[in-house]
């Protein structure tokens, strides 16, 4: 089937991307082999990204993409039949048909889209250490803090929870007077010291880095209700994939927060989705713009995990497309996983630019008709060198093509149009209001005030007939009516088996109420936490 034979150029199993001497088709069954879109500023990368996103959405594949400049928001509005668009479509044998796509806007700061939140527990120590730019010693102390929180049922939801926990594990300075009494947090401090030398100076450094992160706006990111990733993987009433756009113009002002946030999302998808094998089309396509920020100064341990996630997430039915200026921005071991390539023009003004041109040319399967390195520097706006995977999974020979025009609007939408889309959003109201549940901060404050044990003992032992007996039994099982310095037998049992018990006893409730409440309830009853590939919470 040719481009002329199908609506807007796409077929049931392919996306029509562009045309030169040959037509460039992206095969949906091979789209989860990942891809790379590169080129200098102003060469048409964003339009190419929009063309690909539209093609996936038409095929019923949900899309997630970061919108750095605001230009991608136009995908939500009907395209305009401008002369240059109609002319290019006609030259390719297409009949331009204006279209628009169901879109959900997201924003970490909650200003131009629905808020995106994660709990500190879900972020995990590895990614949080990356976000805070910690050294090995500081990262080690952060891991100790997370382990203490896991062992003591201290749910880490927001930044104040993490601050309170870090304060709690700091060792007491000097010797106390004989009548001073034991600190209400003595067991936490002792446990932390048992994992290694936790010093006040190291904790102080982490606290200062948290302040830097808070000043960048991360306070709004950590909290509840936390994002449910299945909300990214929906189709509209017509069976088209929803286009999820992360408004990232402000977020990009904090590059480390931006990169770590997107990496967290990728790791969450990796952990949550089941194995899918080879599918006719992906479950989700993830576009990672300004991808070089992900790899800048990344330590080897994190690079190993990134490579692992990119390599293995393909089997979960997720395609990852990195968008950046130079191919050399992406490490070789990750670059080798990116089978579908679109290369816009590069300019060789510096030795590094010349190296990038040579590297880009070498990554393509040669075409005897093209001098790839020379063509890369000659490409006009909207032109690209393209090599997509063919039926047997091998790269096609590189072709010089003109990228087809998008069918939705090119360029940003107005604030009024954005508001209308958000008001009609399928997730309106679900994430818009933050919830401050009882978590580590409140638990620690109760212990310091000495009220928790008294309240628990009064509730469990104050008579009350059958209710009092039930309270006593529950208190014994979960350890609320025993001294906090050591775990009761019931606490040990609860901590080790709560995952299976929770699934059987309150699983239905958690499924109905949602991830947010499940996080609050599950943490408070001492569930065992298992951390996944990138240090986040693995929910099983």
Short mmCIF file of C-alpha atoms in Angstrom, two decimals:
data_model
loop_
_atom_site.label_atom_id
_atom_site.label_comp_id
_atom_site.label_asym_id
_atom_site.label_seq_id
_atom_site.Cartn_x
_atom_site.Cartn_y
_atom_site.Cartn_z
CA UNK A 1 0.00 0.00 0.00
CA UNK A 2 1.37 3.39 -0.91
CA UNK A 3 0.96 6.71 0.84
CA UNK A 4 -1.63 7.74 -1.70
CA UNK A 5 -3.80 4.72 -0.97
CA UNK A 6 -4.36 5.32 2.73
CA UNK A 7 -5.79 8.06 4.89
CA UNK A 8 -3.13 10.66 5.64
CA UNK A 9 -0.46 8.29 4.39
CA UNK A 10 -0.51 5.79 7.28
CA UNK A 11 -1.41 2.11 7.00
CA UNK A 12 -2.60 -0.34 9.65
CA UNK A 13 0.93 -1.39 10.49
CA UNK A 14 3.14 1.54 9.43
CA UNK A 15 3.51 5.29 9.89
CA UNK A 16 4.37 7.40 6.86
CA UNK A 17 7.08 9.84 7.99
CA UNK A 18 8.52 11.32 4.79
CA UNK A 19 9.44 10.90 1.16
CA UNK A 20 12.51 11.32 -1.02
CA UNK A 21 13.60 8.92 -3.72
CA UNK A 22 11.97 6.34 -1.47
CA UNK A 23 9.20 6.59 1.10
CA UNK A 24 10.16 6.44 4.77
CA UNK A 25 7.92 4.17 6.85
CA UNK A 26 8.14 3.46 10.57
CA UNK A 27 6.90 -0.06 11.21
CA UNK A 28 4.69 -0.20 14.32
CA UNK A 29 5.77 -3.72 15.23
CA UNK A 30 9.37 -2.50 15.42
CA UNK A 31 8.65 0.86 17.02
CA UNK A 32 9.48 -0.48 20.49
CA UNK A 33 13.08 -0.98 19.32
CA UNK A 34 13.49 2.69 20.30
CA UNK A 35 14.79 5.57 18.24
CA UNK A 36 16.79 8.77 17.96
CA UNK A 37 15.89 12.16 16.49
CA UNK A 38 18.84 14.54 16.19
CA UNK A 39 19.73 17.81 14.51
CA UNK A 40 20.84 21.36 15.15
CA UNK A 41 18.47 23.99 16.54
CA UNK A 42 15.89 25.14 14.01
CA UNK A 43 16.22 22.20 11.62
CA UNK A 44 12.77 20.71 12.27
CA UNK A 45 13.16 18.19 15.12
CA UNK A 46 9.98 19.31 16.86
CA UNK A 47 7.90 18.96 13.69
CA UNK A 48 9.33 15.48 13.14
CA UNK A 49 8.44 14.59 16.71
CA UNK A 50 4.89 15.85 16.12
CA UNK A 51 4.56 13.86 12.88
CA UNK A 52 5.63 10.68 14.65
CA UNK A 53 3.39 11.38 17.67
CA UNK A 54 0.40 11.92 15.36
CA UNK A 55 1.11 8.66 13.58
CA UNK A 56 1.28 6.71 16.82
CA UNK A 57 -1.91 8.32 18.11
CA UNK A 58 -3.79 7.43 14.91
CA UNK A 59 -2.65 3.84 15.36
CA UNK A 60 -4.12 3.74 18.87
CA UNK A 61 -0.76 4.05 20.65
CA UNK A 62 -0.65 6.46 23.64
CA UNK A 63 2.20 8.96 23.53
CA UNK A 64 4.15 10.82 26.20
CA UNK A 65 6.35 13.74 25.19
CA UNK A 66 8.09 16.61 26.94
CA UNK A 67 7.32 20.01 25.39
CA UNK A 68 10.35 22.22 25.91
CA UNK A 69 9.31 25.31 23.92
CA UNK A 70 5.53 24.96 23.92
CA UNK A 71 5.41 24.23 20.18
CA UNK A 72 4.18 20.67 20.57
CA UNK A 73 0.96 21.83 22.24
CA UNK A 74 -0.48 22.56 18.77
CA UNK A 75 -1.12 18.84 18.31
CA UNK A 76 -4.29 19.37 20.35
CA UNK A 77 -5.83 21.80 17.82
CA UNK A 78 -6.99 21.44 14.22
CA UNK A 79 -4.28 22.12 11.66
CA UNK A 80 -4.47 24.93 9.15
CA UNK A 81 -4.27 24.39 5.40
CA UNK A 82 -1.52 26.94 4.83
CA UNK A 83 -0.03 27.18 1.37
CA UNK A 84 3.38 25.71 2.21
CA UNK A 85 1.76 22.80 4.07
CA UNK A 86 -0.64 21.96 1.25
CA UNK A 87 2.17 22.26 -1.29
CA UNK A 88 4.44 19.87 0.58
CA UNK A 89 1.62 17.36 1.09
CA UNK A 90 0.75 17.48 -2.60
CA UNK A 91 4.36 16.91 -3.61
CA UNK A 92 4.33 13.75 -1.51
CA UNK A 93 1.12 12.47 -3.02
CA UNK A 94 -0.91 13.26 0.09
CA UNK A 95 -4.22 15.06 0.41
CA UNK A 96 -3.85 17.36 3.39
CA UNK A 97 -6.67 16.78 5.87
CA UNK A 98 -6.59 18.96 9.00
CA UNK A 99 -6.86 16.97 12.21
CA UNK A 100 -6.42 17.25 15.97
CA UNK A 101 -5.60 14.76 18.71
CA UNK A 102 -6.90 14.12 22.21
CA UNK A 103 -4.35 15.67 24.54
CA UNK A 104 -3.70 15.78 28.28
CA UNK A 105 -1.34 18.43 29.62
CA UNK A 106 0.87 17.75 32.65
CA UNK A 107 3.04 20.14 34.63
CA UNK A 108 5.26 19.41 37.63
CA UNK A 109 4.41 22.89 38.93
CA UNK A 110 0.68 22.50 38.26
CA UNK A 111 0.49 25.78 36.32
CA UNK A 112 -0.10 24.80 32.68
CA UNK A 113 -1.22 21.22 33.19
CA UNK A 114 -2.34 18.71 35.76
CA UNK A 115 0.17 18.34 38.62
CA UNK A 116 2.58 15.43 38.40
CA UNK A 117 3.62 14.07 41.78
CA UNK A 118 5.61 11.18 43.14
CA UNK A 119 6.36 10.20 46.71
CA UNK A 120 9.91 10.29 48.02
CA UNK A 121 9.63 6.55 48.65
CA UNK A 122 8.78 5.89 45.00
CA UNK A 123 11.63 8.05 43.75
CA UNK A 124 14.09 5.94 45.73
CA UNK A 125 17.60 6.74 46.95
CA UNK A 126 19.48 6.24 43.67
CA UNK A 127 17.48 8.73 41.63
CA UNK A 128 17.14 11.13 44.54
CA UNK A 129 20.91 11.10 45.02
CA UNK A 130 21.27 11.94 41.33
CA UNK A 131 18.76 14.76 41.69
CA UNK A 132 20.66 16.13 44.71
CA UNK A 133 24.10 15.67 43.10
CA UNK A 134 25.40 13.69 46.10
CA UNK A 135 28.78 12.02 46.31
CA UNK A 136 29.22 8.34 47.24
CA UNK A 137 29.39 8.95 50.99
CA UNK A 138 26.29 11.16 50.99
CA UNK A 139 24.43 8.69 48.79
CA UNK A 140 25.34 5.96 51.27
CA UNK A 141 23.80 7.93 54.14
CA UNK A 142 20.67 8.54 52.03
CA UNK A 143 20.40 4.77 51.50
CA UNK A 144 20.68 4.28 55.27
CA UNK A 145 17.83 6.75 55.78
CA UNK A 146 15.60 4.88 53.32
CA UNK A 147 16.41 1.55 54.98
CA UNK A 148 15.55 2.93 58.43
CA UNK A 149 12.28 4.31 57.03
CA UNK A 150 11.42 0.93 55.51
CA UNK A 151 12.19 -0.96 58.73
CA UNK A 152 10.17 1.41 60.91
CA UNK A 153 7.13 1.90 58.70
CA UNK A 154 7.92 5.58 58.18
CA UNK A 155 6.24 6.51 54.93
CA UNK A 156 8.24 9.09 52.97
CA UNK A 157 5.77 11.14 50.95
CA UNK A 158 7.06 14.69 50.71
CA UNK A 159 10.15 16.75 51.42
CA UNK A 160 9.32 17.44 55.05
CA UNK A 161 9.14 13.69 55.65
CA UNK A 162 12.65 13.24 54.31
CA UNK A 163 13.96 16.20 56.31
CA UNK A 164 12.42 14.84 59.52
CA UNK A 165 13.92 11.41 58.89
CA UNK A 166 17.38 12.82 58.22
CA UNK A 167 17.18 14.79 61.45
CA UNK A 168 16.09 11.64 63.27
CA UNK A 169 19.12 9.56 62.22
CA UNK A 170 21.68 12.20 63.27
CA UNK A 171 23.58 10.87 66.31
CA UNK A 172 23.21 12.74 69.61
CA UNK A 173 26.08 15.14 70.27
CA UNK A 174 28.21 14.45 73.37
CA UNK A 175 27.10 12.67 76.52
CA UNK A 176 23.78 13.31 78.18
CA UNK A 177 23.27 13.87 81.87
CA UNK A 178 22.28 10.81 83.87
CA UNK A 179 18.75 12.11 84.44
CA UNK A 180 18.24 13.29 80.87
CA UNK A 181 16.45 10.12 79.84
CA UNK A 182 16.57 8.23 76.59
CA UNK A 183 15.75 10.06 73.36
CA UNK A 184 12.39 9.04 71.88
CA UNK A 185 14.30 8.47 68.62
CA UNK A 186 17.13 6.45 70.19
CA UNK A 187 16.14 3.24 68.40
CA UNK A 188 16.17 5.01 65.01
CA UNK A 189 19.56 6.58 65.67
CA UNK A 190 20.99 3.25 66.88
CA UNK A 191 19.71 1.40 63.82
CA UNK A 192 21.16 4.05 61.49
CA UNK A 193 24.57 3.83 63.15
CA UNK A 194 24.40 0.06 62.80
CA UNK A 195 24.49 0.44 59.01
CA UNK A 196 27.58 2.69 59.07
CA UNK A 197 28.98 5.94 60.36
CA UNK A 198 26.22 8.51 59.92
CA UNK A 199 27.68 11.90 60.78
CA UNK A 200 26.00 15.20 61.46
CA UNK A 201 28.16 16.90 58.83
CA UNK A 202 27.08 14.50 56.05
CA UNK A 203 23.41 14.79 56.96
CA UNK A 204 23.80 18.57 57.02
CA UNK A 205 25.17 18.53 53.49
CA UNK A 206 22.22 16.48 52.26
CA UNK A 207 19.84 18.89 53.98
CA UNK A 208 21.46 21.83 52.20
CA UNK A 209 21.11 20.06 48.86
CA UNK A 210 17.46 19.48 49.65
CA UNK A 211 17.10 23.22 50.13
CA UNK A 212 18.56 23.80 46.67
CA UNK A 213 16.06 21.33 45.25
CA UNK A 214 13.20 22.99 47.10
CA UNK A 215 14.22 26.37 45.72
CA UNK A 216 13.93 24.86 42.23
CA UNK A 217 10.32 23.91 42.89
CA UNK A 218 10.71 20.23 43.77
CA UNK A 219 8.46 20.68 46.81
CA UNK A 220 5.49 20.62 44.43
CA UNK A 221 6.70 17.42 42.79
CA UNK A 222 6.94 15.30 45.95
CA UNK A 223 3.57 14.52 47.49
CA UNK A 224 0.21 12.88 46.96
CA UNK A 225 -1.93 12.01 45.13
CA UNK A 226 0.95 10.41 43.26
CA UNK A 227 0.79 9.82 39.53
CA UNK A 228 -0.80 6.59 38.33
CA UNK A 229 1.05 5.69 35.15
CA UNK A 230 -1.96 3.90 33.67
CA UNK A 231 -3.41 7.40 33.17
CA UNK A 232 -0.75 7.84 30.47
CA UNK A 233 -1.82 4.69 28.66
CA UNK A 234 -5.33 5.49 27.51
CA UNK A 235 -7.16 5.83 24.23
CA UNK A 236 -9.98 8.21 23.39
CA UNK A 237 -13.51 7.36 22.28
CA UNK A 238 -12.34 6.94 18.70
CA UNK A 239 -9.68 4.41 19.70
CA UNK A 240 -6.84 6.85 19.12
CA UNK A 241 -3.98 7.04 21.56
CA UNK A 242 -4.03 9.93 24.02
CA UNK A 243 -1.15 12.38 23.62
CA UNK A 244 0.30 13.27 27.03
CA UNK A 245 2.37 16.45 26.96
CA UNK A 246 4.62 17.44 29.84
CA UNK A 247 4.91 21.23 29.91
CA UNK A 248 8.66 21.55 30.47
CA UNK A 249 9.64 25.13 29.68
CA UNK A 250 9.93 26.04 33.37
CA UNK A 251 11.06 22.57 34.43
CA UNK A 252 14.02 22.77 32.05
CA UNK A 253 15.39 25.66 34.11
CA UNK A 254 16.30 22.92 36.61
CA UNK A 255 18.00 20.46 34.24
CA UNK A 256 18.82 17.84 36.86
CA UNK A 257 15.25 17.81 38.15
CA UNK A 258 13.94 17.52 34.57
CA UNK A 259 16.22 14.64 33.62
CA UNK A 260 15.71 12.72 36.86
CA UNK A 261 11.95 13.16 36.69
CA UNK A 262 11.74 11.67 33.19
CA UNK A 263 14.11 8.87 34.17
CA UNK A 264 11.88 8.13 37.16
CA UNK A 265 8.88 7.86 34.86
CA UNK A 266 10.78 5.49 32.60
CA UNK A 267 11.86 3.33 35.54
CA UNK A 268 8.29 3.25 36.88
CA UNK A 269 7.05 1.98 33.52
CA UNK A 270 9.80 -0.62 33.53
CA UNK A 271 8.85 -1.83 37.01
CA UNK A 272 5.07 -1.77 36.67
CA UNK A 273 4.38 -3.16 33.20
CA UNK A 274 4.31 -6.92 32.64
CA UNK A 275 6.34 -8.67 29.98
CA UNK A 276 4.58 -8.33 26.63
CA UNK A 277 6.88 -9.91 24.06
CA UNK A 278 6.58 -8.88 20.42
CA UNK A 279 3.41 -6.86 19.89
CA UNK A 280 1.83 -5.56 16.66
CA UNK A 281 2.28 -2.05 18.08
CA UNK A 282 3.71 -0.53 21.29
CA UNK A 283 1.66 -0.01 24.44
CA UNK A 284 3.23 3.43 24.85
CA UNK A 285 5.80 5.60 23.09
CA UNK A 286 7.96 7.88 25.23
CA UNK A 287 9.75 10.89 23.67
CA UNK A 288 12.65 12.18 25.77
CA UNK A 289 13.55 15.69 24.54
CA UNK A 290 16.89 17.31 25.48
CA UNK A 291 18.13 13.79 26.15
CA UNK A 292 21.72 14.88 26.73
CA UNK A 293 20.65 16.12 30.17
CA UNK A 294 20.01 12.53 31.18
CA UNK A 295 23.61 11.51 30.56
CA UNK A 296 25.54 14.61 31.61
CA UNK A 297 27.80 13.77 34.57
CA UNK A 298 25.85 10.58 35.28
CA UNK A 299 27.90 8.20 37.51
CA UNK A 300 28.72 4.75 36.19
CA UNK A 301 26.22 3.03 38.49
CA UNK A 302 23.40 5.17 37.14
CA UNK A 303 24.55 4.72 33.53
CA UNK A 304 24.45 0.95 34.03
CA UNK A 305 20.87 1.18 35.26
CA UNK A 306 19.81 3.49 32.41
CA UNK A 307 21.26 1.07 29.88
CA UNK A 308 19.48 -1.82 31.58
CA UNK A 309 16.11 -0.06 31.57
CA UNK A 310 16.41 1.04 27.92
CA UNK A 311 17.48 -2.45 26.86
CA UNK A 312 14.77 -4.33 28.75
CA UNK A 313 11.78 -2.00 28.57
CA UNK A 314 11.35 -2.98 24.92
CA UNK A 315 9.93 -6.30 26.09
CA UNK A 316 7.32 -4.40 28.12
CA UNK A 317 5.94 -2.89 24.90
CA UNK A 318 7.36 0.62 25.43
CA UNK A 319 9.26 2.51 22.75
CA UNK A 320 11.71 5.22 23.88
CA UNK A 321 12.78 7.96 21.46
CA UNK A 322 15.61 10.27 22.46
CA UNK A 323 15.58 13.78 20.96
CA UNK A 324 18.82 15.78 21.10
CA UNK A 325 21.14 17.88 18.95
CA UNK A 326 24.10 15.56 18.42
CA UNK A 327 24.27 11.76 18.31
CA UNK A 328 27.41 11.94 20.45
CA UNK A 329 25.22 13.27 23.28
CA UNK A 330 24.05 9.68 23.77
CA UNK A 331 26.56 7.12 25.11
CA UNK A 332 27.48 4.33 22.72
CA UNK A 333 26.00 1.56 24.87
CA UNK A 334 22.62 3.32 24.83
CA UNK A 335 22.96 4.47 21.22
CA UNK A 336 23.30 0.85 20.18
CA UNK A 337 19.76 0.19 21.45
CA UNK A 338 18.18 2.86 19.22
CA UNK A 339 17.21 1.23 15.95
CA UNK A 340 15.04 3.91 14.30
CA UNK A 341 16.98 7.05 13.31
CA UNK A 342 16.04 10.49 12.00
CA UNK A 343 18.95 12.87 11.44
CA UNK A 344 18.31 16.53 10.65
CA UNK A 345 21.04 18.94 9.59
CA UNK A 346 24.23 19.44 11.60
CA UNK A 347 26.66 22.31 11.18
CA UNK A 348 30.36 21.57 11.41
CA UNK A 349 31.73 24.87 12.74
CA UNK A 350 33.94 23.39 15.46
CA UNK A 351 36.06 20.24 15.89
CA UNK A 352 33.34 18.81 18.13
CA UNK A 353 30.75 19.51 15.43
CA UNK A 354 32.92 17.74 12.85
CA UNK A 355 33.19 14.78 15.19
CA UNK A 356 29.41 14.74 15.59
CA UNK A 357 28.87 14.77 11.83
CA UNK A 358 31.28 11.89 11.34
CA UNK A 359 29.69 9.93 14.20
CA UNK A 360 26.19 10.51 12.82
CA UNK A 361 27.21 9.35 9.36
CA UNK A 362 28.82 6.19 10.73
CA UNK A 363 25.71 5.15 12.64
CA UNK A 364 23.66 4.76 9.44
CA UNK A 365 23.62 1.81 7.11
CA UNK A 366 25.45 3.21 4.04
CA UNK A 367 23.62 4.04 0.85
CA UNK A 368 25.88 3.94 -2.24
CA UNK A 369 23.86 6.81 -3.71
CA UNK A 370 24.63 9.17 -0.80
CA UNK A 371 27.71 10.69 0.78
CA UNK A 372 26.08 10.64 4.21
CA UNK A 373 28.54 12.93 6.01
CA UNK A 374 28.30 15.53 3.25
CA UNK A 375 24.49 15.37 3.02
CA UNK A 376 24.07 15.88 6.79
CA UNK A 377 25.56 19.37 6.42
CA UNK A 378 23.50 20.18 3.31
CA UNK A 379 20.03 19.29 4.60
CA UNK A 380 17.46 22.07 4.52
CA UNK A 381 14.80 22.77 7.11
CA UNK A 382 12.31 19.92 7.18
CA UNK A 383 14.70 17.53 5.43
CA UNK A 384 16.29 14.58 7.19
CA UNK A 385 18.30 11.43 6.72
CA UNK A 386 16.13 8.54 7.81
CA UNK A 387 16.81 4.88 8.55
CA UNK A 388 14.05 2.80 10.13
CA UNK A 389 14.14 -0.88 10.99
CA UNK A 390 12.90 -3.24 8.29
CA UNK A 391 10.81 -6.38 8.64
CA UNK A 392 13.62 -8.57 9.91
CA UNK A 393 14.78 -5.97 12.43
CA UNK A 394 17.76 -4.69 10.46
CA UNK A 395 18.22 -1.00 9.63
CA UNK A 396 17.20 0.12 6.17
CA UNK A 397 19.71 1.97 4.02
CA UNK A 398 19.79 5.65 4.86
CA UNK A 399 17.57 7.84 2.68
CA UNK A 400 17.31 11.59 2.26
CA UNK A 401 13.66 12.57 2.69
CA UNK A 402 11.39 15.53 3.19
CA UNK A 403 9.39 15.08 6.40
CA UNK A 404 5.64 15.09 5.79
CA UNK A 405 3.63 17.99 7.24
CA UNK A 406 1.70 17.46 10.47
CA UNK A 407 -2.07 17.41 10.22
CA UNK A 408 -2.61 19.25 13.53
CA UNK A 409 -1.56 22.83 14.23
CA UNK A 410 2.12 23.69 14.05
CA UNK A 411 3.06 25.94 16.96
CA UNK A 412 1.75 26.73 20.44
CA UNK A 413 -1.84 27.06 21.56
CA UNK A 414 -3.32 29.98 23.48
CA UNK A 415 -3.92 30.00 27.26
CA UNK A 416 -7.66 29.97 26.61
CA UNK A 417 -7.38 26.87 24.41
CA UNK A 418 -5.22 25.16 27.03
CA UNK A 419 -7.76 25.92 29.78
CA UNK A 420 -10.58 24.48 27.68
CA UNK A 421 -8.63 21.27 27.12
CA UNK A 422 -7.81 20.94 30.83
CA UNK A 423 -11.44 21.54 31.81
CA UNK A 424 -12.50 18.65 29.57
CA UNK A 425 -9.59 16.42 30.62
CA UNK A 426 -10.35 12.78 31.59
CA UNK A 427 -8.22 13.22 34.75
CA UNK A 428 -9.67 16.59 35.80
CA UNK A 429 -9.90 16.73 39.60
CA UNK A 430 -7.89 13.57 40.21
CA UNK A 431 -4.53 15.23 40.82
CA UNK A 432 -5.38 18.91 41.06
CA UNK A 433 -5.64 19.09 44.88
CA UNK A 434 -2.68 18.01 47.01
CA UNK A 435 -3.28 15.69 49.98
CA UNK A 436 -1.09 15.88 53.10
CA UNK A 437 -1.59 12.52 54.79
CA UNK A 438 0.02 11.38 58.03
CA UNK A 439 3.48 10.15 57.18
CA UNK A 440 7.05 10.12 58.51
CA UNK A 441 7.06 13.76 59.64
CA UNK A 442 3.90 13.41 61.72
CA UNK A 443 4.96 10.02 63.11
CA UNK A 444 8.33 11.34 64.23
CA UNK A 445 6.78 14.45 65.75
CA UNK A 446 4.42 12.28 67.77
CA UNK A 447 7.30 10.23 69.08
CA UNK A 448 9.24 13.33 70.05
CA UNK A 449 6.20 14.74 71.86
CA UNK A 450 5.70 11.45 73.65
CA UNK A 451 2.05 11.27 72.66
CA UNK A 452 1.99 8.31 70.31
CA UNK A 453 2.66 5.58 72.87
CA UNK A 454 0.23 7.12 75.39
CA UNK A 455 -2.56 7.42 72.84
CA UNK A 456 -2.01 3.87 71.58
CA UNK A 457 -1.89 2.42 75.10
CA UNK A 458 -5.07 4.27 76.10
CA UNK A 459 -6.93 3.04 73.05
CA UNK A 460 -5.78 -0.57 73.55
CA UNK A 461 -6.01 -0.96 77.33
CA UNK A 462 -8.76 1.36 78.50
CA UNK A 463 -11.45 -1.31 78.88
CA UNK A 464 -13.92 -0.83 76.08
CA UNK A 465 -15.28 -4.39 76.15
CA UNK A 466 -14.93 -6.31 72.92
CA UNK A 467 -13.66 -3.23 71.07
CA UNK A 468 -10.93 -2.80 73.63
CA UNK A 469 -9.92 -6.45 73.21
CA UNK A 470 -9.84 -6.09 69.44
CA UNK A 471 -7.74 -2.95 69.79
CA UNK A 472 -5.34 -4.81 72.05
CA UNK A 473 -4.97 -7.67 69.58
CA UNK A 474 -4.40 -5.29 66.65
CA UNK A 475 -1.94 -3.29 68.75
CA UNK A 476 0.03 -6.45 69.54
CA UNK A 477 0.11 -7.58 65.92
CA UNK A 478 1.32 -4.26 64.57
CA UNK A 479 3.37 -3.25 67.59
CA UNK A 480 1.53 -0.06 68.52
CA UNK A 481 1.16 -1.03 72.20
CA UNK A 482 4.71 -2.25 72.77
CA UNK A 483 7.87 -0.29 73.42
CA UNK A 484 9.20 1.17 70.15
CA UNK A 485 12.81 0.33 70.90
CA UNK A 486 12.51 -3.16 69.43
CA UNK A 487 10.09 -4.90 67.09
CA UNK A 488 7.53 -7.21 68.60
CA UNK A 489 7.04 -10.66 67.11
CA UNK A 490 3.85 -9.36 65.55
CA UNK A 491 5.69 -6.44 63.95
CA UNK A 492 8.27 -8.77 62.43
CA UNK A 493 5.53 -10.96 61.00
CA UNK A 494 3.59 -7.96 59.75
CA UNK A 495 6.64 -6.41 58.13
CA UNK A 496 7.60 -9.62 56.32
CA UNK A 497 4.21 -10.80 55.07
CA UNK A 498 2.16 -7.64 54.72
CA UNK A 499 2.51 -7.63 50.95
CA UNK A 500 0.57 -10.87 50.59
CA UNK A 501 -1.80 -10.05 53.46
CA UNK A 502 -2.51 -6.62 52.02
CA UNK A 503 -3.30 -8.12 48.61
CA UNK A 504 -5.82 -10.51 50.19
CA UNK A 505 -7.38 -8.35 52.91
CA UNK A 506 -7.36 -4.76 51.61
CA UNK A 507 -6.38 -5.30 48.00
CA UNK A 508 -9.86 -4.55 46.77
CA UNK A 509 -10.03 -1.41 48.85
CA UNK A 510 -6.63 -0.22 47.62
CA UNK A 511 -7.61 -0.87 44.03
CA UNK A 512 -10.76 1.18 44.37
CA UNK A 513 -9.43 4.00 46.46
CA UNK A 514 -6.27 4.30 44.41
CA UNK A 515 -2.55 4.45 44.66
CA UNK A 516 -2.53 7.48 46.94
CA UNK A 517 -4.50 5.95 49.78
CA UNK A 518 -2.81 2.60 49.31
CA UNK A 519 0.50 4.38 49.87
CA UNK A 520 -0.75 5.99 53.04
CA UNK A 521 -2.36 2.87 54.51
CA UNK A 522 0.26 0.42 53.34
CA UNK A 523 3.12 2.45 54.78
CA UNK A 524 1.50 2.88 58.15
CA UNK A 525 1.06 -0.85 58.76
CA UNK A 526 4.69 -1.65 58.19
CA UNK A 527 4.68 -3.17 54.70
CA UNK A 528 7.89 -4.56 53.34
CA UNK A 529 9.33 -2.31 50.64
CA UNK A 530 11.18 -3.77 47.68
CA UNK A 531 13.28 -1.47 45.53
CA UNK A 532 13.57 -1.93 41.80
CA UNK A 533 16.21 -1.37 39.15
CA UNK A 534 16.59 2.36 39.74
CA UNK A 535 16.05 2.37 43.49
CA UNK A 536 12.36 3.22 43.43
CA UNK A 537 9.60 1.34 45.18
CA UNK A 538 8.68 -1.88 43.39
CA UNK A 539 4.99 -2.49 44.06
CA UNK A 540 4.04 -6.14 43.86
#
